mmCIF file of C-alpha atoms and ligand atoms in Angstrom:
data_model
loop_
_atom_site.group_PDB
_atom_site.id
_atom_site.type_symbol
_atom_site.label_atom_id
_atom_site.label_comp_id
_atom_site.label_asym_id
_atom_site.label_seq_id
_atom_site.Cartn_x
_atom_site.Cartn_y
_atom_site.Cartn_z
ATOM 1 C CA UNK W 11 70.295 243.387 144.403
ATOM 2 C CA UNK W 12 69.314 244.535 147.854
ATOM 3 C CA UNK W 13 66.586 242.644 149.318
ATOM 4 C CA UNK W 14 66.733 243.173 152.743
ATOM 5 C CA UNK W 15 63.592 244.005 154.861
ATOM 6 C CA UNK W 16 62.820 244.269 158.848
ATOM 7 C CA UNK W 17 59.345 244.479 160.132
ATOM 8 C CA UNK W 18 59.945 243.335 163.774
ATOM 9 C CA UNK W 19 56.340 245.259 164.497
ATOM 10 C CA UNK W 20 53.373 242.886 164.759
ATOM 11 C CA UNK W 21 50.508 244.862 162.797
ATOM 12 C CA UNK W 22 46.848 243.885 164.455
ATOM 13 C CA UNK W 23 44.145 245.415 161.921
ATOM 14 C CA UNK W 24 40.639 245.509 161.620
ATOM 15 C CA UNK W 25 37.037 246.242 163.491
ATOM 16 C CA UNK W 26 37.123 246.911 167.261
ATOM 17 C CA UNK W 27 40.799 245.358 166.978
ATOM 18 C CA UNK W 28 41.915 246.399 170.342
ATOM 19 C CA UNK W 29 39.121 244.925 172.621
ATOM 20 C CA UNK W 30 39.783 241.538 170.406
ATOM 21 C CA UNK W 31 43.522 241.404 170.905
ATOM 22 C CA UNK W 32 43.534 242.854 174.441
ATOM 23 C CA UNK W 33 45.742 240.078 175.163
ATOM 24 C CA UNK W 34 48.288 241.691 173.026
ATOM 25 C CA UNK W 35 48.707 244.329 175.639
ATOM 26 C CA UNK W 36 49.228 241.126 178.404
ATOM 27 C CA UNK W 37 52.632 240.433 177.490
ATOM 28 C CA UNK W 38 53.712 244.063 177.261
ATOM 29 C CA UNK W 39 54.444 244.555 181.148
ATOM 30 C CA UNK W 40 52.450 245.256 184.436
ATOM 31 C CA UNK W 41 51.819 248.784 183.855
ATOM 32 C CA UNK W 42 51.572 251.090 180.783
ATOM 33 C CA UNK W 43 51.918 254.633 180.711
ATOM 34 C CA UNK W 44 48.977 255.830 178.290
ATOM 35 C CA UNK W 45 50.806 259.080 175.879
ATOM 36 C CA UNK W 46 47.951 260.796 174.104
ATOM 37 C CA UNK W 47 46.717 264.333 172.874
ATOM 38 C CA UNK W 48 44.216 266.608 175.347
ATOM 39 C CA UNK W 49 40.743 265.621 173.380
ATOM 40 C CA UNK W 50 40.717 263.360 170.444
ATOM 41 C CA UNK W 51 41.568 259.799 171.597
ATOM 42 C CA UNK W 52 38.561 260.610 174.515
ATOM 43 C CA UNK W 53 36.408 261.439 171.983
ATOM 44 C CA UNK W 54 37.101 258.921 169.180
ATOM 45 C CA UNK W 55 36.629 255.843 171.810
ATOM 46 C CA UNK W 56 40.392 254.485 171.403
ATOM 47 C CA UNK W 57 41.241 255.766 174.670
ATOM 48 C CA UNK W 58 37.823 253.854 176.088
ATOM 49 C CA UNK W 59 39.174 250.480 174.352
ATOM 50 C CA UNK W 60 42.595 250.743 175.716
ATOM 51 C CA UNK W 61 41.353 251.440 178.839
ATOM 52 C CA UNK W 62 38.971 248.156 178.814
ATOM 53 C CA UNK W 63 41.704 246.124 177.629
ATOM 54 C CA UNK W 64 44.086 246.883 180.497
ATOM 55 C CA UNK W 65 41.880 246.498 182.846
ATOM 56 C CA UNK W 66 40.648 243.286 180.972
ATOM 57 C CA UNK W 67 44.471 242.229 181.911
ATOM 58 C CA UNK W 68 44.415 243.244 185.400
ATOM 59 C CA UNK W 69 47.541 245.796 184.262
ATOM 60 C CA UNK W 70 47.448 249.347 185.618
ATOM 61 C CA UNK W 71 47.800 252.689 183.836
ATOM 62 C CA UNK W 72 49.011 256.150 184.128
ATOM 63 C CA UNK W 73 47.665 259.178 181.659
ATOM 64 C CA UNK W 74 49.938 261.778 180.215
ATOM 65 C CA UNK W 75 47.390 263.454 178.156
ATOM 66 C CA UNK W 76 49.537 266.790 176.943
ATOM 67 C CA UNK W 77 51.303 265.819 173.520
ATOM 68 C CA UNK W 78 50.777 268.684 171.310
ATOM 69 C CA UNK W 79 51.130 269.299 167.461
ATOM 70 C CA UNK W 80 54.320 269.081 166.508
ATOM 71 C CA UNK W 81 55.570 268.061 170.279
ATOM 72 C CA UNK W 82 58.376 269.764 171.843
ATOM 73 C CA UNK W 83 61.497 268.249 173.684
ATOM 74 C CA UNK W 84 59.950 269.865 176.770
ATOM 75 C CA UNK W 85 56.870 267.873 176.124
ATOM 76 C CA UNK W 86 58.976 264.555 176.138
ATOM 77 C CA UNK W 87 60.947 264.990 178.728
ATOM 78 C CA UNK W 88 57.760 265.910 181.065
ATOM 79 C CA UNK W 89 56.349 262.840 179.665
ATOM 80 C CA UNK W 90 59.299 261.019 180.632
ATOM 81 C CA UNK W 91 59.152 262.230 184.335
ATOM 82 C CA UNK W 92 55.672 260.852 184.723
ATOM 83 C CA UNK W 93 56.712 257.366 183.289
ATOM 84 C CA UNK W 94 59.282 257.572 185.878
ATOM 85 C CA UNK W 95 57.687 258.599 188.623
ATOM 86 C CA UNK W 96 54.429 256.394 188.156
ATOM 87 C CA UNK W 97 57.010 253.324 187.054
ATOM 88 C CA UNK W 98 55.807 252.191 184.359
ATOM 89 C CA UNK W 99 57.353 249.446 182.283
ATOM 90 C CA UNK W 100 55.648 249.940 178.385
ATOM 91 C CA UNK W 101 54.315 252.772 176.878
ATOM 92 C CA UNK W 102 51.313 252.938 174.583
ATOM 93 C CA UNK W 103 50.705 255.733 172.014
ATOM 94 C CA UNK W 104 47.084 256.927 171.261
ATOM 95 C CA UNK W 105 46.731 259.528 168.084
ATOM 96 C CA UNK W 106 48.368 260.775 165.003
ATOM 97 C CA UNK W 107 52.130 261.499 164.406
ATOM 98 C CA UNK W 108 52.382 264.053 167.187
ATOM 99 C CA UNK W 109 51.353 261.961 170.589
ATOM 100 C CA UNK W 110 52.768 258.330 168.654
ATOM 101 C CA UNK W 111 56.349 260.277 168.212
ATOM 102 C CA UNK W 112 56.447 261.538 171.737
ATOM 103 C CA UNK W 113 55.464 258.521 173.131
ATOM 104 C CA UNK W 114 58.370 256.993 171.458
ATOM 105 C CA UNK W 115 60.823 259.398 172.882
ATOM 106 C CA UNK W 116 59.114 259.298 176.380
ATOM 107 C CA UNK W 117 60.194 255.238 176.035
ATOM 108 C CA UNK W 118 63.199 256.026 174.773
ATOM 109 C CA UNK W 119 63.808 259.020 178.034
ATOM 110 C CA UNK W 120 62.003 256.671 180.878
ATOM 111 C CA UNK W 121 65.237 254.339 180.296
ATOM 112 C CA UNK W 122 68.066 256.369 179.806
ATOM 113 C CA UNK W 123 69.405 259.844 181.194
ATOM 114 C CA UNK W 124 70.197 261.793 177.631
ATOM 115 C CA UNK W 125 70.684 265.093 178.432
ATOM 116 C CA UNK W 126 68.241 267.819 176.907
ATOM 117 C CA UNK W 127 70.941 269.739 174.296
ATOM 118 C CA UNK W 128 72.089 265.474 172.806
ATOM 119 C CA UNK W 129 68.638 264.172 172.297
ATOM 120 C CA UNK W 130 67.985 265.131 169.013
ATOM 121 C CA UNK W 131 71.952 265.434 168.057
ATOM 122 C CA UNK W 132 73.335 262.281 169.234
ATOM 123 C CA UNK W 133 73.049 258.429 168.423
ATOM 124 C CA UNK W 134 71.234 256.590 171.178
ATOM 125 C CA UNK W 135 71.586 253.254 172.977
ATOM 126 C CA UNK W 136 68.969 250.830 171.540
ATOM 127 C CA UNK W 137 67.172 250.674 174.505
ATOM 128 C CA UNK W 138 63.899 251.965 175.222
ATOM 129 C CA UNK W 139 60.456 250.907 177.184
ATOM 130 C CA UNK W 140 57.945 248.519 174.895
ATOM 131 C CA UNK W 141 55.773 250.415 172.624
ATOM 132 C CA UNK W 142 52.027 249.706 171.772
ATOM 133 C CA UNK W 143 50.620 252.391 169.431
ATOM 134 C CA UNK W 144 46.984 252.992 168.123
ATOM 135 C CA UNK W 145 47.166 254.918 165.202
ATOM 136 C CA UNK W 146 43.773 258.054 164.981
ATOM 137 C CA UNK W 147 44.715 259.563 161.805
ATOM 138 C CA UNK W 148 45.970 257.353 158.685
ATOM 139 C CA UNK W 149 48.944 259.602 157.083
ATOM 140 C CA UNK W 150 51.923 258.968 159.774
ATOM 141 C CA UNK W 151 52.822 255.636 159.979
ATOM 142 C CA UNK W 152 55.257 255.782 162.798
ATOM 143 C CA UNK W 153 52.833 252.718 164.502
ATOM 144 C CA UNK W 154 55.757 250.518 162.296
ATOM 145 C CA UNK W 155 58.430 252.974 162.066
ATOM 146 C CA UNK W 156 61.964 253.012 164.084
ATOM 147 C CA UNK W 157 61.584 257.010 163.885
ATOM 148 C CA UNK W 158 60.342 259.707 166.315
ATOM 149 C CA UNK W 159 60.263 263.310 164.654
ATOM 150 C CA UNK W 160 60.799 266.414 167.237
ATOM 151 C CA UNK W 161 60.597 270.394 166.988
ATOM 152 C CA UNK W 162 64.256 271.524 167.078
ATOM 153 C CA UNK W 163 64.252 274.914 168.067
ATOM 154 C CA UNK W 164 67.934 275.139 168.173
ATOM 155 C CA UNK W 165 68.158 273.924 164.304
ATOM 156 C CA UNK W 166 64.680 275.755 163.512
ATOM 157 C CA UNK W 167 62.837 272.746 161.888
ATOM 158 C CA UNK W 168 61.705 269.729 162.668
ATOM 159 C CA UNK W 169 64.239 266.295 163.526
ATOM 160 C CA UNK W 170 64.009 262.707 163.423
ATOM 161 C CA UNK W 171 65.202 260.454 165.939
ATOM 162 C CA UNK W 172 66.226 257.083 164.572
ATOM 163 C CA UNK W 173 66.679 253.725 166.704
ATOM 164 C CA UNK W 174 65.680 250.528 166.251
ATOM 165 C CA UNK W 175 64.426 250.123 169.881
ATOM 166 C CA UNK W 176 61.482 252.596 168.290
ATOM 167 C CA UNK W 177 59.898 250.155 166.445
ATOM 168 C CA UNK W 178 56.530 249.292 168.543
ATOM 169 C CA UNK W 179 55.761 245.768 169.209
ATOM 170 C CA UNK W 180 52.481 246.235 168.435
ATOM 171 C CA UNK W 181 50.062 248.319 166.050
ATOM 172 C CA UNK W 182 46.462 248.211 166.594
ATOM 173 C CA UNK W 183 44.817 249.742 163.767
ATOM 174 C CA UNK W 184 40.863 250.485 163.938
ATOM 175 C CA UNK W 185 39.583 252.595 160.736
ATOM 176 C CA UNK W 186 36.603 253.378 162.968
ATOM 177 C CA UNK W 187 38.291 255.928 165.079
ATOM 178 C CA UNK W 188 38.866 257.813 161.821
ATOM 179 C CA UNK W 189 34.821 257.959 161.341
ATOM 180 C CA UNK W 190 34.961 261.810 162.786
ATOM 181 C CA UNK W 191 38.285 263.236 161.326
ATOM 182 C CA UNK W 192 37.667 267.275 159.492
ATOM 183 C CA UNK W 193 38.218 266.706 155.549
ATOM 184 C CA UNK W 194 41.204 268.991 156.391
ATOM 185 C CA UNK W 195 42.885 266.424 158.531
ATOM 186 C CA UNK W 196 42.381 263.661 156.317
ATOM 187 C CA UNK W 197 43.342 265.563 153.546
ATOM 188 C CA UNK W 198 46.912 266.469 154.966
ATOM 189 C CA UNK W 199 47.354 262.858 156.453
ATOM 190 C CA UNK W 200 46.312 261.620 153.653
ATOM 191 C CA UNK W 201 49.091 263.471 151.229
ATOM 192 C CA UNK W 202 51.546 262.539 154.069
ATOM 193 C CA UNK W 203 51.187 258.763 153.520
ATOM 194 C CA UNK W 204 50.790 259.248 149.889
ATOM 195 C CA UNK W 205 54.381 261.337 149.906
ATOM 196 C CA UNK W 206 56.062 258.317 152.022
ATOM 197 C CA UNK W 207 55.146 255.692 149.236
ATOM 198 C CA UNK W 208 56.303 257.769 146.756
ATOM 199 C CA UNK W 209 59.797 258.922 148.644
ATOM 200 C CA UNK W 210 60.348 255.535 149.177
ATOM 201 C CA UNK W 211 59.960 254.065 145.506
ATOM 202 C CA UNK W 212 62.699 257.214 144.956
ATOM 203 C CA UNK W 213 64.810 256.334 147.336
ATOM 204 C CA UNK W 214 68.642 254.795 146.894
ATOM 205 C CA UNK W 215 67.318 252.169 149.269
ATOM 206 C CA UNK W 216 64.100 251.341 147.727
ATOM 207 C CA UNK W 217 63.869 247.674 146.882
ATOM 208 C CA UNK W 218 61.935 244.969 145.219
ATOM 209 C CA UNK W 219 60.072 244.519 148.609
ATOM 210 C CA UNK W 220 59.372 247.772 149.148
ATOM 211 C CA UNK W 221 58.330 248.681 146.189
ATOM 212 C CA UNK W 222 55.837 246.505 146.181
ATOM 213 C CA UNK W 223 54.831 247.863 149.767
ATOM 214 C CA UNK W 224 54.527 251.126 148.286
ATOM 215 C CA UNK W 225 52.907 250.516 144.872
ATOM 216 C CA UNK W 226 49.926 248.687 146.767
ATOM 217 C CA UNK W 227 49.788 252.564 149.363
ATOM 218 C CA UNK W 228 49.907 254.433 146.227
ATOM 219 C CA UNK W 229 47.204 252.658 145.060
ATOM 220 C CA UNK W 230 45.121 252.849 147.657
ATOM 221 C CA UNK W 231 45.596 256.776 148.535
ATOM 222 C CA UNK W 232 44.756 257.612 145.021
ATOM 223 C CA UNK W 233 41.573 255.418 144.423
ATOM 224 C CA UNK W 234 40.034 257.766 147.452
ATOM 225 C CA UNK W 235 41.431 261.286 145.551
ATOM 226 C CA UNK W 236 38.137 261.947 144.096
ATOM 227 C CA UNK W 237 36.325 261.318 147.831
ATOM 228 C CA UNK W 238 39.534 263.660 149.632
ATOM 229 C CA UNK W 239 38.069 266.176 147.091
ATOM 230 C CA UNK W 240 34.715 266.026 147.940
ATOM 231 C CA UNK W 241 35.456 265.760 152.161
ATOM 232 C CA UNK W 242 33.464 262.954 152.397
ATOM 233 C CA UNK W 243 34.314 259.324 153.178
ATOM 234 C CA UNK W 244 32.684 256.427 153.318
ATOM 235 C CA UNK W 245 33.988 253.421 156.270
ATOM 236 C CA UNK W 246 35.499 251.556 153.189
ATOM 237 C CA UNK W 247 37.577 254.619 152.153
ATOM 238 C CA UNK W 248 38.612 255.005 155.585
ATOM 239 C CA UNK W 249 40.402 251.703 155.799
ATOM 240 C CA UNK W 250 41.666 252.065 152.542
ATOM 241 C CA UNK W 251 43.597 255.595 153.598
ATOM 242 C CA UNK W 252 44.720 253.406 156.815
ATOM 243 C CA UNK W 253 45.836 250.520 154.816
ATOM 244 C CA UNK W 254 47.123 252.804 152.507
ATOM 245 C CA UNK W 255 49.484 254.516 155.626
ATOM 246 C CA UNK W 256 50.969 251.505 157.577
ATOM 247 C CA UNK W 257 51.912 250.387 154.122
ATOM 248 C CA UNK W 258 53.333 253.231 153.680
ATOM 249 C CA UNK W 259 55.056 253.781 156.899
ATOM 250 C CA UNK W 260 56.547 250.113 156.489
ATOM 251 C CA UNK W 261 58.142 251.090 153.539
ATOM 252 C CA UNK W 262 59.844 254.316 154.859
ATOM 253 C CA UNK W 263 61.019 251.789 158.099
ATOM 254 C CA UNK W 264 63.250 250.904 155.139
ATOM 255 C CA UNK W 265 63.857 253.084 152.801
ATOM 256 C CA UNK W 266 63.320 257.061 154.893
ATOM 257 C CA UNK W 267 62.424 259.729 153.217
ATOM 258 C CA UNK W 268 63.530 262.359 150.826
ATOM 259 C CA UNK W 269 64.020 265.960 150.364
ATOM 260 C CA UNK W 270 60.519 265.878 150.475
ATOM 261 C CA UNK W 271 59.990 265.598 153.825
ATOM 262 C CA UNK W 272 63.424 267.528 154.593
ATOM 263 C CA UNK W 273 62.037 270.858 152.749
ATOM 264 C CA UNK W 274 58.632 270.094 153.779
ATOM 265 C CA UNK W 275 59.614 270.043 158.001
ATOM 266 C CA UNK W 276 61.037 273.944 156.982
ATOM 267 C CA UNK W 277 57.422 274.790 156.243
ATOM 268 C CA UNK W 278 55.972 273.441 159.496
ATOM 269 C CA UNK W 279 58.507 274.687 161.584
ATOM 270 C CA UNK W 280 57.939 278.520 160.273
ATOM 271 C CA UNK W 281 54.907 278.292 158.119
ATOM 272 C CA UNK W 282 52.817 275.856 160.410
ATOM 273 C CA UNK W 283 51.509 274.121 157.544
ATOM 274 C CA UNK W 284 49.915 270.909 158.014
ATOM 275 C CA UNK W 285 53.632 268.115 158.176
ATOM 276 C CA UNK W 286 51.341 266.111 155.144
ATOM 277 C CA UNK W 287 49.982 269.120 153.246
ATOM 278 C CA UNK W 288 53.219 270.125 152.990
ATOM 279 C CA UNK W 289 54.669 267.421 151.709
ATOM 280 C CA UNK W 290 51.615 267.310 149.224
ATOM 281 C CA UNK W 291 53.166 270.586 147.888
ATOM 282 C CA UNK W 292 56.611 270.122 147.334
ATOM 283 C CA UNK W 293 55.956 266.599 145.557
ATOM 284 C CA UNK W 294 54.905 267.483 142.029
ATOM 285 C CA UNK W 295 57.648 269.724 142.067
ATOM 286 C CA UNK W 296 60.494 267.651 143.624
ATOM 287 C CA UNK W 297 59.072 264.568 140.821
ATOM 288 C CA UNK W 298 59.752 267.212 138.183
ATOM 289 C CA UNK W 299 62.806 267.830 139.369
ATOM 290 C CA UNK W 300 64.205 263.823 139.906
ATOM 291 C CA UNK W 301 62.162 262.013 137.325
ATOM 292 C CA UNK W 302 64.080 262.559 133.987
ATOM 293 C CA UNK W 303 67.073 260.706 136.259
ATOM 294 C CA UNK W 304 65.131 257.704 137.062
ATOM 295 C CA UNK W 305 62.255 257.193 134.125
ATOM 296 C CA UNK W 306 61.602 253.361 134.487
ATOM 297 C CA UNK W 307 60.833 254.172 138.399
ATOM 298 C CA UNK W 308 58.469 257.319 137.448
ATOM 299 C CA UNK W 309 56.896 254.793 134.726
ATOM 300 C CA UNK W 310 56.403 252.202 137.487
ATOM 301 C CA UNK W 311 54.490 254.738 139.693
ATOM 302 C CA UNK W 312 52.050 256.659 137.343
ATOM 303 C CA UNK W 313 50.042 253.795 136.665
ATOM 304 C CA UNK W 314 49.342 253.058 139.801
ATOM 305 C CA UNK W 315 47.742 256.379 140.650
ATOM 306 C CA UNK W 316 45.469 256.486 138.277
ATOM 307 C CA UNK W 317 46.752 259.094 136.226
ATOM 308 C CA UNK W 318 49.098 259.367 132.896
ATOM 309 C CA UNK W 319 52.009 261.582 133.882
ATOM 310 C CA UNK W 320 53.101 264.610 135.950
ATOM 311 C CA UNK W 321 50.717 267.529 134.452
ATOM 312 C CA UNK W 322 47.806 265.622 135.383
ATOM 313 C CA UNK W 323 49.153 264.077 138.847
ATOM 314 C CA UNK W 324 50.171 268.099 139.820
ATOM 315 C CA UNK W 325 46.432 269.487 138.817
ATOM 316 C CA UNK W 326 44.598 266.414 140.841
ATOM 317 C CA UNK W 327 46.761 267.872 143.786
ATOM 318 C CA UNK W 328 46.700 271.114 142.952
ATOM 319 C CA UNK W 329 42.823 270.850 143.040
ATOM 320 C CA UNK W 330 42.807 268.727 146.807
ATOM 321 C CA UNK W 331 45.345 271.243 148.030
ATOM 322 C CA UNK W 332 43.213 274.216 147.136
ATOM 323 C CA UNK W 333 44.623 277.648 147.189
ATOM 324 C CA UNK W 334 48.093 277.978 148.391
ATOM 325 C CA UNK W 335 49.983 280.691 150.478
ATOM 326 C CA UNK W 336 53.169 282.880 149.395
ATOM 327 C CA UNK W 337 56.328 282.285 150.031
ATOM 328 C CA UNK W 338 58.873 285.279 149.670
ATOM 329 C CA UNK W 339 62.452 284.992 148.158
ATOM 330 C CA UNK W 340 64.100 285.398 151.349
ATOM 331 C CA UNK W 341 61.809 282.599 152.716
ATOM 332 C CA UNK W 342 62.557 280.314 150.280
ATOM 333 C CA UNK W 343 66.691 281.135 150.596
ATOM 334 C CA UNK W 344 66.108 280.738 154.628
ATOM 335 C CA UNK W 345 64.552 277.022 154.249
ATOM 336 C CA UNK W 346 66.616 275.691 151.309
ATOM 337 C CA UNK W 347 69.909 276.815 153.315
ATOM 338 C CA UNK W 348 68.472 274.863 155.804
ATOM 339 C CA UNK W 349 67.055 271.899 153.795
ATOM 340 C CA UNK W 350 70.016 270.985 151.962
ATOM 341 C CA UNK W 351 71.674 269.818 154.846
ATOM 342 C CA UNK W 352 69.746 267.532 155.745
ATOM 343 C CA UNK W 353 70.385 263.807 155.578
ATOM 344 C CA UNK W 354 67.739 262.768 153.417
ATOM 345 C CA UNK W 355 68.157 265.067 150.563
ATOM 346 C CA UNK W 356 70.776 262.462 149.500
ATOM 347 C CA UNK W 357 68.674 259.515 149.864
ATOM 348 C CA UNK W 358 67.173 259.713 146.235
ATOM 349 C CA UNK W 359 69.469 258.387 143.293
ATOM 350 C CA UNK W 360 69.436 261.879 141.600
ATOM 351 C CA UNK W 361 71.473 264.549 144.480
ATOM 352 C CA UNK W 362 69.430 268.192 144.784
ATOM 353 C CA UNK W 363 71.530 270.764 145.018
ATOM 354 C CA UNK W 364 70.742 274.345 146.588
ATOM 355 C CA UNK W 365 69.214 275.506 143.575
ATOM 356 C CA UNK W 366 67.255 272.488 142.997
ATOM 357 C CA UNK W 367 66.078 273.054 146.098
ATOM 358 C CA UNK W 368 65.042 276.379 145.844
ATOM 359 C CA UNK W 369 63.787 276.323 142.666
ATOM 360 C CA UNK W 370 61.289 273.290 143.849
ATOM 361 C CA UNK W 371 60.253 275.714 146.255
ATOM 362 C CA UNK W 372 59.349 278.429 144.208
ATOM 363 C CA UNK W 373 57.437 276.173 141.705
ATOM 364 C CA UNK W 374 54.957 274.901 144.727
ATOM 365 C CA UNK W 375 54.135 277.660 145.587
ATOM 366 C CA UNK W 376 53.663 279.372 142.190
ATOM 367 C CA UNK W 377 51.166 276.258 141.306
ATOM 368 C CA UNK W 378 47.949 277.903 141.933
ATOM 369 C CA UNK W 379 45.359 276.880 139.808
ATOM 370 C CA UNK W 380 45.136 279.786 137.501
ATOM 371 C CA UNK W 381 48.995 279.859 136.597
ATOM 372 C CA UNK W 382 49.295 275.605 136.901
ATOM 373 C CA UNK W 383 50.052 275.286 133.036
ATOM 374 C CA UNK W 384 52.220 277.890 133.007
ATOM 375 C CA UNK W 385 54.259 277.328 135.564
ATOM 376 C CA UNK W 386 54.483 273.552 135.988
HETATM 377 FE FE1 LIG H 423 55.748 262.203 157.029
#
């Protein structure tokens, strides 16, 4: 049996965590270059806190401020020529997936030359600047992931990077900057985190460990379904969502996803749906596509979400994911073309094939509330 587990990222949570373990940031280097979005980490007060620390520690800073959704390579690499250019030695990430990925891959550019066109299509030296991150949103988890995920406009969906010189050195996780978040963007994190814990019990590397990582994120996401529903969260279901995602994220530093997530960057990439309600889409689907393969694993996760089987786990989403768009036949021949080749279709003991794939994609989107039953 595979037990194996590496968590080389120290994980700092609680109230007003950053100001208390400024010294954290101390050992990091002399000065940080600060990768964020345009607005939210001013307005949440993480940036403020980061800000007090360094300066706490005497260490400078520079801003790059301009990490949007889904960031670009152009967006790293102009990241990258400000760490250069203001030479910095560490990099902190302030924000959801978006800004913590490119800060990542700003690390990874400020210490090696890769060429634009082999970034996202070649292995890379393990070598990249230190990494602080301060997660905003609680659905990514790349604050203790080796991953960095990237618009490829060349392959038309989204791509992971992969290195172990991408695992931060430090998390500092404060539900409070979470206080302000739109339903909406808790909602999709929310499902995001929720489909990691899941992928990663599925998954052909899932392990005692791990599973016990992601049976503890399951059960946290789902106690807070009925409060996703209603859009509005108390400070306690706040820090369970965010305990809920690093958990989550530290089992996918493990295990990686699924087809899940592989069919679910498709729908970004040319839908622009929300990365997590996405994956809160496909899942019911993809579950009733893998789970007569693996039943003890399926029997292991429905009790701890609360609810007795697939039909009822499908309308509970169904009902936080509202109404859902159309996808044409052509669409869904386009993205599972491109889906099944994809590494991490094959990371889940039972192997989709193309019309697995499309099939899964058809039944997501046909599971609208009125035709649920029916359909699913
Ligand atoms: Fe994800």
């Amino acid at each position: 049996m595979n037990t194996n587990y590496l968590m080389p990222t120290k994980i700092l949570m609680g109230e007003d965590c950053i100001r208390s373990n400024a010294l954290e940031l101390a050992g990091l280097g002399r000065k940080a270059l600060i990768v964020t979005g345009k607005n939210s980490a001013k307005r949440n007060g993480s940036l403020d806190d980061v800000l007090f620390s360094l300066d706490k520690n005497g260490q400078h800073y520079a801003l790059y401020d301009q990490v949007m959704s889904n960031p670009t390579i152009a967006c790293v690499y102009e990241g990258a020529a400000v760490a250069r250019r203001e030479q910095v030695d560490f990099v902190i990430g302030i924000g959801g997936g978006s800004a913590m990925d490119a800060a990542k891959v700003i690390a990874l550019l400020a210490r090696q030359d890769i060429p634009r066109e082999e970034l996202l299509s070649k292995v890379h030296k393990p070598d990249a600047l230190p990494l602080a991150m301060v997660p905003t949103t609680a659905g990514t988890g790349s604050e203790v992931t080796p991953y960095a995920i990237l618009t490829n406009d060349i392959a038309q969906t989204k791509t992971p990077i992969g290195s172990l010189a991408l695992f931060p050195r430090c998390a500092l996780l404060d539900a409070g900057y979470m206080a302000e978040l739109p339903p909406g963007t808790t909602l999709n994190t929310a499902l995001d985190a929720l489909s990691h814990a899941v992928e990663g019990m599925l998954s052909v590397r899932a392990n005692p460990m791990t599973d016990l990582l992601a049976g503890e994120s399951i059960r946290q996401i789902a106690s807070c379904f009925e409060v996703l529903h209603l859009g509005v969260l108390e400070p306690q279901h706040r820090r369970a969502l965010l305990y809920g995602s690093v958990l989550a994220g530290m089992v996918i530093a493990n295990t990686g996803t699924t087809a899940v997530h592989s069919m679910g960057h498709l729908l970004t990439y040319f839908r622009g749906i929300a990365h997590g309600g996405a994956n809160g889409l496909l899942l019911p689907a993809f579950i009733r596509r893998v789970q007569g393969g693996m039943p003890e694993r399926m029997a292991n996760i429905w009790p701890l979400t609360g609810f007795p089987g697939i039909d009822q786990f499908s309308s509970a989403l169904a009902g936080l994911l509202g109404e859902r768009e159309e996808l044409s036949e052509e669409e869904i021949e386009k993205f599972s073309a491109a889906a099944i080749r994809a590494k991490n279709v094959r990371n889940c003991p039972v192997v989709l094939s193309y019309e697995d794939i499309a099939a899964i994609y058809r039944e997501s989107f046909a599971c609208q509330d009125g035709n649920l039953k029916e359909i699913c």
